[in-house]
mmCIF file with all atom_site columns, C-alpha atoms in Angstrom:
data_model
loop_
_atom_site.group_PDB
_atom_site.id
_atom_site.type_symbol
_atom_site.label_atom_id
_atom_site.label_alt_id
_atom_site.label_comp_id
_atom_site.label_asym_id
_atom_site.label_entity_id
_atom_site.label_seq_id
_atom_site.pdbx_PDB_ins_code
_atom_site.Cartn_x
_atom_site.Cartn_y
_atom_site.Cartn_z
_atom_site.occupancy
_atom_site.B_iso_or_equiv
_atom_site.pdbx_formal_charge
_atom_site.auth_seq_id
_atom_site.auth_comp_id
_atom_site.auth_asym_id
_atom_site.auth_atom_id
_atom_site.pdbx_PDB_model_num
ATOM 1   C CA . UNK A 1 1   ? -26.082 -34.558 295.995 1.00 71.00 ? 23  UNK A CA 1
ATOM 2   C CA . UNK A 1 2   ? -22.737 -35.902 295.817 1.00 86.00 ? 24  UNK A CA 1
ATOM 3   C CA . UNK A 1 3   ? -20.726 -36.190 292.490 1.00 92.00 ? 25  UNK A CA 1
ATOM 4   C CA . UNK A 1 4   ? -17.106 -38.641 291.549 1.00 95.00 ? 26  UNK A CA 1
ATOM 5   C CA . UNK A 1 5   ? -15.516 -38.306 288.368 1.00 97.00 ? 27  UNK A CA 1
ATOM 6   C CA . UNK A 1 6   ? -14.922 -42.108 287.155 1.00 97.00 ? 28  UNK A CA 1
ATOM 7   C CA . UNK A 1 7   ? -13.065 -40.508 284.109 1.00 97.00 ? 29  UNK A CA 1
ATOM 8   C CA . UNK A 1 8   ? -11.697 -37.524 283.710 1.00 96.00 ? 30  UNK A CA 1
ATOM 9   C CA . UNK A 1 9   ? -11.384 -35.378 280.535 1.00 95.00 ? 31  UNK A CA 1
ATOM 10  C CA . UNK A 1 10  ? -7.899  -35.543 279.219 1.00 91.00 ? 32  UNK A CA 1
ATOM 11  C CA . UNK A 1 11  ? -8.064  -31.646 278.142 1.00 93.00 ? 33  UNK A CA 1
ATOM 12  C CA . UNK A 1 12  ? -10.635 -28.672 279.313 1.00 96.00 ? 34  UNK A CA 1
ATOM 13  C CA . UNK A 1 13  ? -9.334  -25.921 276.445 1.00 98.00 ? 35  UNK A CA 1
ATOM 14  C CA . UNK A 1 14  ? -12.376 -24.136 275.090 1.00 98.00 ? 36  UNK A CA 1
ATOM 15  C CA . UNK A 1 15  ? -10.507 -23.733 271.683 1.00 98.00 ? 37  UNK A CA 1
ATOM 16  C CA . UNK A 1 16  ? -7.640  -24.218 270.475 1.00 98.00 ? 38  UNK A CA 1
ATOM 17  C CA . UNK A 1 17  ? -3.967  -22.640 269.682 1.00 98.00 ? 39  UNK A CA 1
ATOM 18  C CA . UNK A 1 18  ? -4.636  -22.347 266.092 1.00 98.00 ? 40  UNK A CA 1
ATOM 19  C CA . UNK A 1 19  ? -7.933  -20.248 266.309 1.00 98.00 ? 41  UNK A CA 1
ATOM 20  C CA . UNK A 1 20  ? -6.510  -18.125 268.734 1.00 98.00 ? 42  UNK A CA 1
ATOM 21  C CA . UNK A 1 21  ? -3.981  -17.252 266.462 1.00 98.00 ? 43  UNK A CA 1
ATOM 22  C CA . UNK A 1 22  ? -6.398  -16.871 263.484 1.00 97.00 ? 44  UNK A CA 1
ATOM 23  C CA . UNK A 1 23  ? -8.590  -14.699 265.588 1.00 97.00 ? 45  UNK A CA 1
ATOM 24  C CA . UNK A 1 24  ? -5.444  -12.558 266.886 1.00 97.00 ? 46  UNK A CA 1
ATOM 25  C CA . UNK A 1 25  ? -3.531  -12.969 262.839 1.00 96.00 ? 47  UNK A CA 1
ATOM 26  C CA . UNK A 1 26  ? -0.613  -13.881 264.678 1.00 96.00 ? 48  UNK A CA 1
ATOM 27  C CA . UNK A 1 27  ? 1.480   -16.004 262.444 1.00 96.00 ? 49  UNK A CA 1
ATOM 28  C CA . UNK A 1 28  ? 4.660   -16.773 264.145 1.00 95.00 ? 50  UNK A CA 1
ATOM 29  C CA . UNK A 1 29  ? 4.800   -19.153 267.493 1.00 95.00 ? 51  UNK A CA 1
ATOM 30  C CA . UNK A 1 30  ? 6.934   -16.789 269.471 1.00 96.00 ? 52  UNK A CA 1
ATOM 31  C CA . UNK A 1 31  ? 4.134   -16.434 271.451 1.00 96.00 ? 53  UNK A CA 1
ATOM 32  C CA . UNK A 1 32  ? 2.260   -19.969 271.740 1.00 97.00 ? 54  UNK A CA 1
ATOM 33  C CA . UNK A 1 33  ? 3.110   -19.842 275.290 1.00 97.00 ? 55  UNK A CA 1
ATOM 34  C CA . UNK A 1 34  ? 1.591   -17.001 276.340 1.00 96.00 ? 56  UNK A CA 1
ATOM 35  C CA . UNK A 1 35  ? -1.571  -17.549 274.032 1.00 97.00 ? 57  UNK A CA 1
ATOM 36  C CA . UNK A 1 36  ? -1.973  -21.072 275.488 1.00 97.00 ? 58  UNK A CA 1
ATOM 37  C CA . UNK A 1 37  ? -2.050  -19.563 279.049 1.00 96.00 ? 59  UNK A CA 1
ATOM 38  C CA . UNK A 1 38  ? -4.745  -17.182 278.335 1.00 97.00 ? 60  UNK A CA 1
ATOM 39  C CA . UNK A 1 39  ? -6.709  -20.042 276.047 1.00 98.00 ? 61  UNK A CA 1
ATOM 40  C CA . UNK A 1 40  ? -6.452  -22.057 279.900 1.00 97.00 ? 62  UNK A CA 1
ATOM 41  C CA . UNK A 1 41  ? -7.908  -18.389 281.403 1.00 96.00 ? 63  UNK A CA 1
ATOM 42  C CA . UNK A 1 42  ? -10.746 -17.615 279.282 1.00 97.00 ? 64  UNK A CA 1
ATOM 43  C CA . UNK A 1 43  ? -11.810 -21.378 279.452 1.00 98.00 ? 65  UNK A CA 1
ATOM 44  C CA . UNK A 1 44  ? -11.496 -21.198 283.388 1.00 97.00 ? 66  UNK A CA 1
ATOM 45  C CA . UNK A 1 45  ? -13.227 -18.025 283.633 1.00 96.00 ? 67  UNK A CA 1
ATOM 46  C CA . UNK A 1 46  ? -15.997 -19.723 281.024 1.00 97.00 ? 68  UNK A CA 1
ATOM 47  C CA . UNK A 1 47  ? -16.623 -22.861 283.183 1.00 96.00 ? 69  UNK A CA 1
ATOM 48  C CA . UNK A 1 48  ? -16.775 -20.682 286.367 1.00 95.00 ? 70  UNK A CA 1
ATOM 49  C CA . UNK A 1 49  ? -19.651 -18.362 285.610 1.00 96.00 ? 71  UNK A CA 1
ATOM 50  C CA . UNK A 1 50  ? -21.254 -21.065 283.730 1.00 96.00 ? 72  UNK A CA 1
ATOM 51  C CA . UNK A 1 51  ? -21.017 -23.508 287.127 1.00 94.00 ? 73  UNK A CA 1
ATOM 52  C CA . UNK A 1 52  ? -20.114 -26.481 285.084 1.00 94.00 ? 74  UNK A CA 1
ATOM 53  C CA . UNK A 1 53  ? -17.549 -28.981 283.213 1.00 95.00 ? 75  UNK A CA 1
ATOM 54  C CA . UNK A 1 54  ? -17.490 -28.529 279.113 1.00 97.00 ? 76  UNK A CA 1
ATOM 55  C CA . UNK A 1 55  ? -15.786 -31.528 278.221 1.00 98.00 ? 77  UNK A CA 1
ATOM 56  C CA . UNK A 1 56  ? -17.249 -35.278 278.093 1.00 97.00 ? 78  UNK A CA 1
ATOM 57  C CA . UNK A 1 57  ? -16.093 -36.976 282.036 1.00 98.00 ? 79  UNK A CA 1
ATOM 58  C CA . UNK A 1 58  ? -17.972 -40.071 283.230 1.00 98.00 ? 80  UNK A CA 1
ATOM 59  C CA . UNK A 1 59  ? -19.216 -39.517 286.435 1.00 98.00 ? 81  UNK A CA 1
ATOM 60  C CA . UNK A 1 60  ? -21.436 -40.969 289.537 1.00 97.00 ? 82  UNK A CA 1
ATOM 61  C CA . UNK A 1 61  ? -23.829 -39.005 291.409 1.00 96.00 ? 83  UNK A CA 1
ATOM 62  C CA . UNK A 1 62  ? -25.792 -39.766 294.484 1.00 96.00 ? 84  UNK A CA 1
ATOM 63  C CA . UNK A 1 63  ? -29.120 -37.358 294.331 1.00 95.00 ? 85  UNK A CA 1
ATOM 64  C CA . UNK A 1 64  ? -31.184 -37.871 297.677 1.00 95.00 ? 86  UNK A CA 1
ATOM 65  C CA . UNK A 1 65  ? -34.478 -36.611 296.610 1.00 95.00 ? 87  UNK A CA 1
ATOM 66  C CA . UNK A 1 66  ? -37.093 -35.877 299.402 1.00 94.00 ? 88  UNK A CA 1
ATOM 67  C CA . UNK A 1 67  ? -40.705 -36.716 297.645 1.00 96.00 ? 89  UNK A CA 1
ATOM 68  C CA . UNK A 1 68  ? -41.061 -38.424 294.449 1.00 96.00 ? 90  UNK A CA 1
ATOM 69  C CA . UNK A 1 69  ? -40.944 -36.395 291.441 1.00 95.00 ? 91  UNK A CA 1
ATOM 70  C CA . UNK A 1 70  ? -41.329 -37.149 287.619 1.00 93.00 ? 92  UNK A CA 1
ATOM 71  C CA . UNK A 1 71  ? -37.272 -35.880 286.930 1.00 95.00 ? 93  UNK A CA 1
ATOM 72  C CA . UNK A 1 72  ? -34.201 -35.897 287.936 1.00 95.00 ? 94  UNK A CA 1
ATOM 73  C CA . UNK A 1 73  ? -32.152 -32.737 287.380 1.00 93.00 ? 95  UNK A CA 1
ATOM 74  C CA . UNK A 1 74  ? -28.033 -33.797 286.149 1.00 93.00 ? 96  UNK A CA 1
ATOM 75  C CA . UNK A 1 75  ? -25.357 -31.323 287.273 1.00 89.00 ? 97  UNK A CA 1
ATOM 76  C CA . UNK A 1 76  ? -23.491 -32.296 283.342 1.00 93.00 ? 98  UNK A CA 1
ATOM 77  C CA . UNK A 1 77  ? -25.027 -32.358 280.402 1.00 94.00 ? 99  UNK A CA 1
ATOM 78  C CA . UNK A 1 78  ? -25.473 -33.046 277.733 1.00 95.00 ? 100 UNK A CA 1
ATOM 79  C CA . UNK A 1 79  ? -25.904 -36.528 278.641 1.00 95.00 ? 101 UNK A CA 1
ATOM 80  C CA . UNK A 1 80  ? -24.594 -38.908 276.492 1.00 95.00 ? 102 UNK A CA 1
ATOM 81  C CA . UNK A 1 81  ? -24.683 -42.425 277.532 1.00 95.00 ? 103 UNK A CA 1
ATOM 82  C CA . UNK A 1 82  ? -26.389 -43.659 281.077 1.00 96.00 ? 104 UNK A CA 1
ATOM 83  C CA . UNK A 1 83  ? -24.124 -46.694 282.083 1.00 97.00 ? 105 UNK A CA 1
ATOM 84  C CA . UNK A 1 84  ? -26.429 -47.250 285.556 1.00 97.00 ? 106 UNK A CA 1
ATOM 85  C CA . UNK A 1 85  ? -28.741 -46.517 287.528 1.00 98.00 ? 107 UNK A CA 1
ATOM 86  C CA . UNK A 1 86  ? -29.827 -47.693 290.897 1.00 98.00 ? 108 UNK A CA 1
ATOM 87  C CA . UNK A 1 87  ? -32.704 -46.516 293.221 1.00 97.00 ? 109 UNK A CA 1
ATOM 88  C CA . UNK A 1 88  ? -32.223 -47.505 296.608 1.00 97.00 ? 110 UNK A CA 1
ATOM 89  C CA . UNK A 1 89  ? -29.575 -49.904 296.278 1.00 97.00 ? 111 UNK A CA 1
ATOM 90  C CA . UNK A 1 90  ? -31.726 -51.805 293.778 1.00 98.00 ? 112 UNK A CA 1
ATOM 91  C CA . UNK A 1 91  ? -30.624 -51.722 289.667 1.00 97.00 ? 113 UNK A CA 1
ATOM 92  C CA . UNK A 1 92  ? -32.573 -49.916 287.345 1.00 96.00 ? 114 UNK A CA 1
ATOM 93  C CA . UNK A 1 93  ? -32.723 -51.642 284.019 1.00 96.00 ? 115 UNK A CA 1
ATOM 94  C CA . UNK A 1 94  ? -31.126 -48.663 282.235 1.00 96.00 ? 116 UNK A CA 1
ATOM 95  C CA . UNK A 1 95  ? -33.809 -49.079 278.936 1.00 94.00 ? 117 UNK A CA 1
ATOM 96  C CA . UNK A 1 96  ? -35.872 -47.554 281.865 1.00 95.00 ? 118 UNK A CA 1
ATOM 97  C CA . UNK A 1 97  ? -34.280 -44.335 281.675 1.00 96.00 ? 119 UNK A CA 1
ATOM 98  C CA . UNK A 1 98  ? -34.336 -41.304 279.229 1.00 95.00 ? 120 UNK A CA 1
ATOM 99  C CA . UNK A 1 99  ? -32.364 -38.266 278.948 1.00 94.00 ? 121 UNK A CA 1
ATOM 100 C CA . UNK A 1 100 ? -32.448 -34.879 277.585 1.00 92.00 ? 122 UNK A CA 1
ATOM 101 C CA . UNK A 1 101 ? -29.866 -32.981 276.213 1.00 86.00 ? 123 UNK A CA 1
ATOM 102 C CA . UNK A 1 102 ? -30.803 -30.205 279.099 1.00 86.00 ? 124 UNK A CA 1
ATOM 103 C CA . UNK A 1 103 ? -29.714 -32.885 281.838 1.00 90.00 ? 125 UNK A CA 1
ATOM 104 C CA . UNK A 1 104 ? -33.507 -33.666 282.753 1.00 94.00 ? 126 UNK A CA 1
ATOM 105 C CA . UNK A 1 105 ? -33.358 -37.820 283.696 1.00 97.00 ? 127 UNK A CA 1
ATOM 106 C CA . UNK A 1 106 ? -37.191 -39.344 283.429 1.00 97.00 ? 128 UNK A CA 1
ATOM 107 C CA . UNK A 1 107 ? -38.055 -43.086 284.178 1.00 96.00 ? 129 UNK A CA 1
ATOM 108 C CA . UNK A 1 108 ? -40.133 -44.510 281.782 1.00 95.00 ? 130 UNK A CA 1
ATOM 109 C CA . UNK A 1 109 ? -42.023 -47.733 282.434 1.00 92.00 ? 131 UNK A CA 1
ATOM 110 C CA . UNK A 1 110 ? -43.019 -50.772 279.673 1.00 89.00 ? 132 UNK A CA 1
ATOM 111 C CA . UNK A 1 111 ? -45.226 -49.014 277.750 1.00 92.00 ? 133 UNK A CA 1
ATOM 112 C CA . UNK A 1 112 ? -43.183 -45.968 277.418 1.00 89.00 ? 134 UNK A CA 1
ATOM 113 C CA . UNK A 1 113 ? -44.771 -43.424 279.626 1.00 93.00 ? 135 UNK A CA 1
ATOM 114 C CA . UNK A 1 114 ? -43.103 -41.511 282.209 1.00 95.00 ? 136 UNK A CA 1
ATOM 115 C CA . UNK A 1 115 ? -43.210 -42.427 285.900 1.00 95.00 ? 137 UNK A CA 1
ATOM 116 C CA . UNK A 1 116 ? -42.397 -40.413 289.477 1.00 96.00 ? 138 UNK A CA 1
ATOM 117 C CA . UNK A 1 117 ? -38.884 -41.307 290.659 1.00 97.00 ? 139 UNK A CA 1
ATOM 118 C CA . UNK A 1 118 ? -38.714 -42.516 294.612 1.00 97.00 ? 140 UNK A CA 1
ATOM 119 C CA . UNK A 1 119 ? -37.864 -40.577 297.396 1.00 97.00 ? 141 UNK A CA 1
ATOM 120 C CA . UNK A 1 120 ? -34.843 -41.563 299.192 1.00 97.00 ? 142 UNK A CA 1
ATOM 121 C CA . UNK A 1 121 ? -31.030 -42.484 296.924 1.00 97.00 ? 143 UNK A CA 1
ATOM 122 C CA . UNK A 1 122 ? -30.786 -42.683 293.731 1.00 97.00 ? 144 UNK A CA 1
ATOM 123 C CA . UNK A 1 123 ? -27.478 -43.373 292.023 1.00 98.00 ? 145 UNK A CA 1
ATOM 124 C CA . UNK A 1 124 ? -26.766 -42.409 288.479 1.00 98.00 ? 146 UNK A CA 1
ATOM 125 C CA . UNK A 1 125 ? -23.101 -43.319 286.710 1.00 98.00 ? 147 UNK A CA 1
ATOM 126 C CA . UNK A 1 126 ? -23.449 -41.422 283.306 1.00 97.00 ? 148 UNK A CA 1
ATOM 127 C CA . UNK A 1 127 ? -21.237 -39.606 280.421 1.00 97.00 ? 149 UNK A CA 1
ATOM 128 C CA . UNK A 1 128 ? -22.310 -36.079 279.808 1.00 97.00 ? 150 UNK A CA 1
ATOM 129 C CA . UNK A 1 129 ? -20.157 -32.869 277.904 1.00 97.00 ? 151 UNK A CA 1
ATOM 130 C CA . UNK A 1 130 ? -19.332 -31.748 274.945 1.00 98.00 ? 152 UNK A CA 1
ATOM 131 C CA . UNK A 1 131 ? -15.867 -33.056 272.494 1.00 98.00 ? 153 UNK A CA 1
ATOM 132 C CA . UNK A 1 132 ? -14.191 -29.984 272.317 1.00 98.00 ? 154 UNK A CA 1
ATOM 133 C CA . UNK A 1 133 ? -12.378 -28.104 269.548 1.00 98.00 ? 155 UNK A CA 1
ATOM 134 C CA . UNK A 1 134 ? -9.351  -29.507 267.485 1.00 96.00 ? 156 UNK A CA 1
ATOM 135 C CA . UNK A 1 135 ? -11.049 -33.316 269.136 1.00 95.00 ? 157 UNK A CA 1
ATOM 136 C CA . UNK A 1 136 ? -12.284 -35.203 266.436 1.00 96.00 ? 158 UNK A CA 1
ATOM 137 C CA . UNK A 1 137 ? -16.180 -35.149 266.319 1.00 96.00 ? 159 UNK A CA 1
ATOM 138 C CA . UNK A 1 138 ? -16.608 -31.916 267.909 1.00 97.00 ? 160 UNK A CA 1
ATOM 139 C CA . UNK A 1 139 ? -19.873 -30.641 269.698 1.00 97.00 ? 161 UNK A CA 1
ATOM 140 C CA . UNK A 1 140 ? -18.871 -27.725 271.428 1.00 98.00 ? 162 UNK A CA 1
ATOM 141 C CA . UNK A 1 141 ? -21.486 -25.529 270.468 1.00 98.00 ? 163 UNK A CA 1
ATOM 142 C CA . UNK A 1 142 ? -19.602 -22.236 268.583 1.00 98.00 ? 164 UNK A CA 1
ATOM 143 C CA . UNK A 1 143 ? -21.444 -19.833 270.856 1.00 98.00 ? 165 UNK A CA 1
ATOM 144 C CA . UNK A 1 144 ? -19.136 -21.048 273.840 1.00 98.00 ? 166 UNK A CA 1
ATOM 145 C CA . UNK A 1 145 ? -15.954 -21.408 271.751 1.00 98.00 ? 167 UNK A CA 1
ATOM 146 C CA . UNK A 1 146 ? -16.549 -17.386 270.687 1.00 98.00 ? 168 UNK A CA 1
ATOM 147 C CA . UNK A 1 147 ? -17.121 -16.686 274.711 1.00 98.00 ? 169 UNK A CA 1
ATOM 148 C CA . UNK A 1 148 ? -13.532 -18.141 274.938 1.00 98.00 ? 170 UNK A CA 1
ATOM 149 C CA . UNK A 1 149 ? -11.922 -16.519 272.049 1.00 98.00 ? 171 UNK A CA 1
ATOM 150 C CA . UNK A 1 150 ? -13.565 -13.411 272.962 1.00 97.00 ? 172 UNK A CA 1
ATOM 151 C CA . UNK A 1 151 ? -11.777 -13.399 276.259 1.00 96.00 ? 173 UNK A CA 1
ATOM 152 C CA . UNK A 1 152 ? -8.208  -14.306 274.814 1.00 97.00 ? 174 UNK A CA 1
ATOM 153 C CA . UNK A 1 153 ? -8.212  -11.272 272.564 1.00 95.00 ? 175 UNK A CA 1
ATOM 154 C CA . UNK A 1 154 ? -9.661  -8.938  275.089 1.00 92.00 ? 176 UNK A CA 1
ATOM 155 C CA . UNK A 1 155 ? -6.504  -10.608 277.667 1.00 92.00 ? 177 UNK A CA 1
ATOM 156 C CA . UNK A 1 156 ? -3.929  -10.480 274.516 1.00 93.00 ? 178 UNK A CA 1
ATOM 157 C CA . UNK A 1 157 ? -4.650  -6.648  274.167 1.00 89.00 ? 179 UNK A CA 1
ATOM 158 C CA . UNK A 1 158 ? -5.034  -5.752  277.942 1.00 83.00 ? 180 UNK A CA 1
ATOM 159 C CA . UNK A 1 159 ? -1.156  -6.245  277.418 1.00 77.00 ? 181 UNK A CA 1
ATOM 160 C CA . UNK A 1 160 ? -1.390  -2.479  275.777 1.00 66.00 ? 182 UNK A CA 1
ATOM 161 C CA . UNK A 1 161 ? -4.594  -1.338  276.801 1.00 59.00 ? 183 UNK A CA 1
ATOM 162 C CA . UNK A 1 162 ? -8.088  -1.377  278.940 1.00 55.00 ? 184 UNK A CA 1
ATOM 163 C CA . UNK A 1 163 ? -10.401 -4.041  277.168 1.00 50.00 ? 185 UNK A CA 1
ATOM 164 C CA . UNK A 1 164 ? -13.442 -2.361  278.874 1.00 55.00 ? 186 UNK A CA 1
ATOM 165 C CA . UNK A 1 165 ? -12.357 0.847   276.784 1.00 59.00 ? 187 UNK A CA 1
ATOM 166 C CA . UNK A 1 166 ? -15.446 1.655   274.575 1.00 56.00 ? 188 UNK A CA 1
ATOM 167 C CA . UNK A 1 167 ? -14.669 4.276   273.075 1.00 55.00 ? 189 UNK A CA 1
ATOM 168 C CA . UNK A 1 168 ? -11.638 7.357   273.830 1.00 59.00 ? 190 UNK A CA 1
ATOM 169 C CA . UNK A 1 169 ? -12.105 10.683  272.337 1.00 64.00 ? 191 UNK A CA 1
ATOM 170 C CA . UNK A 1 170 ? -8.336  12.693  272.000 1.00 59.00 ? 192 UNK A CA 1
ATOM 171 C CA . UNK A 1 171 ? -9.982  16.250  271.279 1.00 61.00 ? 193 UNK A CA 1
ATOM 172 C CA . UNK A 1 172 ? -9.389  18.965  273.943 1.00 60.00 ? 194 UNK A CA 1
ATOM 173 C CA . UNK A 1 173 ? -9.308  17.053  277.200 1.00 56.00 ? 195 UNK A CA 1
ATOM 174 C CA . UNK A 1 174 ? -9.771  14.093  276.165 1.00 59.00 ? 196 UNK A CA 1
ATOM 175 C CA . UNK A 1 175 ? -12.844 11.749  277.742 1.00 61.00 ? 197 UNK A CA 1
ATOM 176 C CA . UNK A 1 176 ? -12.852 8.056   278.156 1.00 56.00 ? 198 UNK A CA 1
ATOM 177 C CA . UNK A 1 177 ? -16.200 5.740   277.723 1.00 56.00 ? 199 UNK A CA 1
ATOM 178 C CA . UNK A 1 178 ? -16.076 2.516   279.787 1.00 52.00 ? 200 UNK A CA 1
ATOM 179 C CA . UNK A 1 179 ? -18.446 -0.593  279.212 1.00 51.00 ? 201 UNK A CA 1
ATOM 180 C CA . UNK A 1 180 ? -20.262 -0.867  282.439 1.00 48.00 ? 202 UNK A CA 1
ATOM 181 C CA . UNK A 1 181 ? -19.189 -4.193  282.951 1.00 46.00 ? 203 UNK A CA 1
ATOM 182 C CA . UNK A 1 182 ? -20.964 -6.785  285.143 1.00 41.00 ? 204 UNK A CA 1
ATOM 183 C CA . UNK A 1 183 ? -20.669 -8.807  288.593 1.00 39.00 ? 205 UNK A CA 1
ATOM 184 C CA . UNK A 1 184 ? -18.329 -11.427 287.317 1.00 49.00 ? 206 UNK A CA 1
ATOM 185 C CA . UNK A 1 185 ? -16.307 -9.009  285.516 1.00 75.00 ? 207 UNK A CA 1
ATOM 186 C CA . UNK A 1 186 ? -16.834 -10.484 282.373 1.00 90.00 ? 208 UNK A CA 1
ATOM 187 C CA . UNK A 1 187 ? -17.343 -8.297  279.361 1.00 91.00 ? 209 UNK A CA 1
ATOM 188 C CA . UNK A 1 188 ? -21.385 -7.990  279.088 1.00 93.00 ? 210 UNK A CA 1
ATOM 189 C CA . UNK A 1 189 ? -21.305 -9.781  275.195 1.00 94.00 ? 211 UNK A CA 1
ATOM 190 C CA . UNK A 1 190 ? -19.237 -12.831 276.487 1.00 96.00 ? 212 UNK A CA 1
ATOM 191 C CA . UNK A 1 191 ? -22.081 -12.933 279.283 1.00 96.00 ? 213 UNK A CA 1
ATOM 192 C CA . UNK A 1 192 ? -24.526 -12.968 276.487 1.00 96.00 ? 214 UNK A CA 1
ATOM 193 C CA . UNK A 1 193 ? -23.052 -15.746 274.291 1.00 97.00 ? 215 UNK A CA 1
ATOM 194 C CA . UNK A 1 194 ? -22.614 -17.724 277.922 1.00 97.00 ? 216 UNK A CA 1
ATOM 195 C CA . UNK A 1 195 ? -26.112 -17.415 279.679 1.00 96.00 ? 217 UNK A CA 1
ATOM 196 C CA . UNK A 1 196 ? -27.681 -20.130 277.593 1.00 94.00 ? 218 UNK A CA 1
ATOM 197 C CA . UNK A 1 197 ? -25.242 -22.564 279.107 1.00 95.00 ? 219 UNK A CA 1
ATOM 198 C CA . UNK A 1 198 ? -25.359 -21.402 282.638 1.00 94.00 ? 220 UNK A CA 1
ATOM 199 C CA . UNK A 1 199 ? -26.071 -24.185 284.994 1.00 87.00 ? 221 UNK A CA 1
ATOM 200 C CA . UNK A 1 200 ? -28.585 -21.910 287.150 1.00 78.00 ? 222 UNK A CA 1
ATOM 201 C CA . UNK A 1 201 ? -29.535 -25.181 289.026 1.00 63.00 ? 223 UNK A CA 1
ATOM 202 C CA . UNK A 1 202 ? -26.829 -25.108 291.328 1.00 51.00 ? 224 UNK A CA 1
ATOM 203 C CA . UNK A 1 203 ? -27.399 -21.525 292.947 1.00 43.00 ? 225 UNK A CA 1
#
């Protein structure tokens, strides 16, 4: 499988300045800066435990598929527009081809029934993502926009203290309760709001 971006998304923020600062109450910009850096964090950290691109990029991907099968599996999704398709270096009428949203690619013949895809290379150039927040017609869904702000406000008050603090208790000796955390480091209810979106097809 081999993937080129043929356009690239012009921005990969997972939300935007303004809800960062609703979410936080900050109301001055003295510290747009810094809040714009950890917006660019949190949606880094989001599209690496995820294992994918958020925003809408055209793209063309070779898949080399070793026995025919009735779907394709797309890396990006969800796939808006199919722009071509070609299965061993002949073109596939693209009315021949249906998507779903979870990146699944089916060829359909006349009559509107699905058909096995060929062995051997199959070339697909197709838009897929999601317009992301403060983009006009947004359909980022708000479960992965929360995941983001989530991880700015934990970053913007790591400044003063441990976001995996749980609870601290001042009494006598005082005791400390830590979330238990996870592999990726990621606080366990961004994890939560992120597995749906988790592209678990590329290992």
């Amino acid at each position: 499988m081999a993937l080129t971006i043929i356009e690239a998304a012009g921005e990969t923020k997972l939300t935007t300045l303004a809800a960062a600062k609703a979410e936080l109450q900050v109301t001055s910009g003295a510290d747009d800066a810094y809040l714009t850096t950890l917006i660019d964090q949190a949606s880094d950290a989001v599209r690496s435990w995820c294992k994918r691109v958020f925003a809408v990029e055209t793209v063309r991907e070779s898949i080399y598929p070793d026995k025919p099968g009735t779907s394709l599996m797309l890396p990006r999704w969800p796939v808006v527009t199919i722009a071509g398709v070609t299965i061993n270096g002949t073109a596939e009428d693209v009315a021949n081809v249906e998507a779903e949203d979870s990146g699944h690619l089916f060829r359909i013949d006349a009559s509107g029934c699905r058909m096995s895809w060929p062995s051997g290379r199959i070339v697909v150039e197709y838009r897929a993502g999601y317009v992301l927040p403060g983009r006009p017609g947004r359909t980022l869904p708000n479960d992965l926009e929360r995941a983001a702000l989530s991880l700015v406000k934990s970053n913007w008050f790591a400044r003063t203290r441990d976001p995996m603090i749980r609870s601290e208790t001042v009494d006598g000796a005082g005791s400390t309760d830590y979330f238990s955390g996870t592999a990726s480091r990621l606080p366990p209810d961004v994890e939560s709001l992120l597995s749906p979106y988790r592209n678990v097809n590329l290992g």
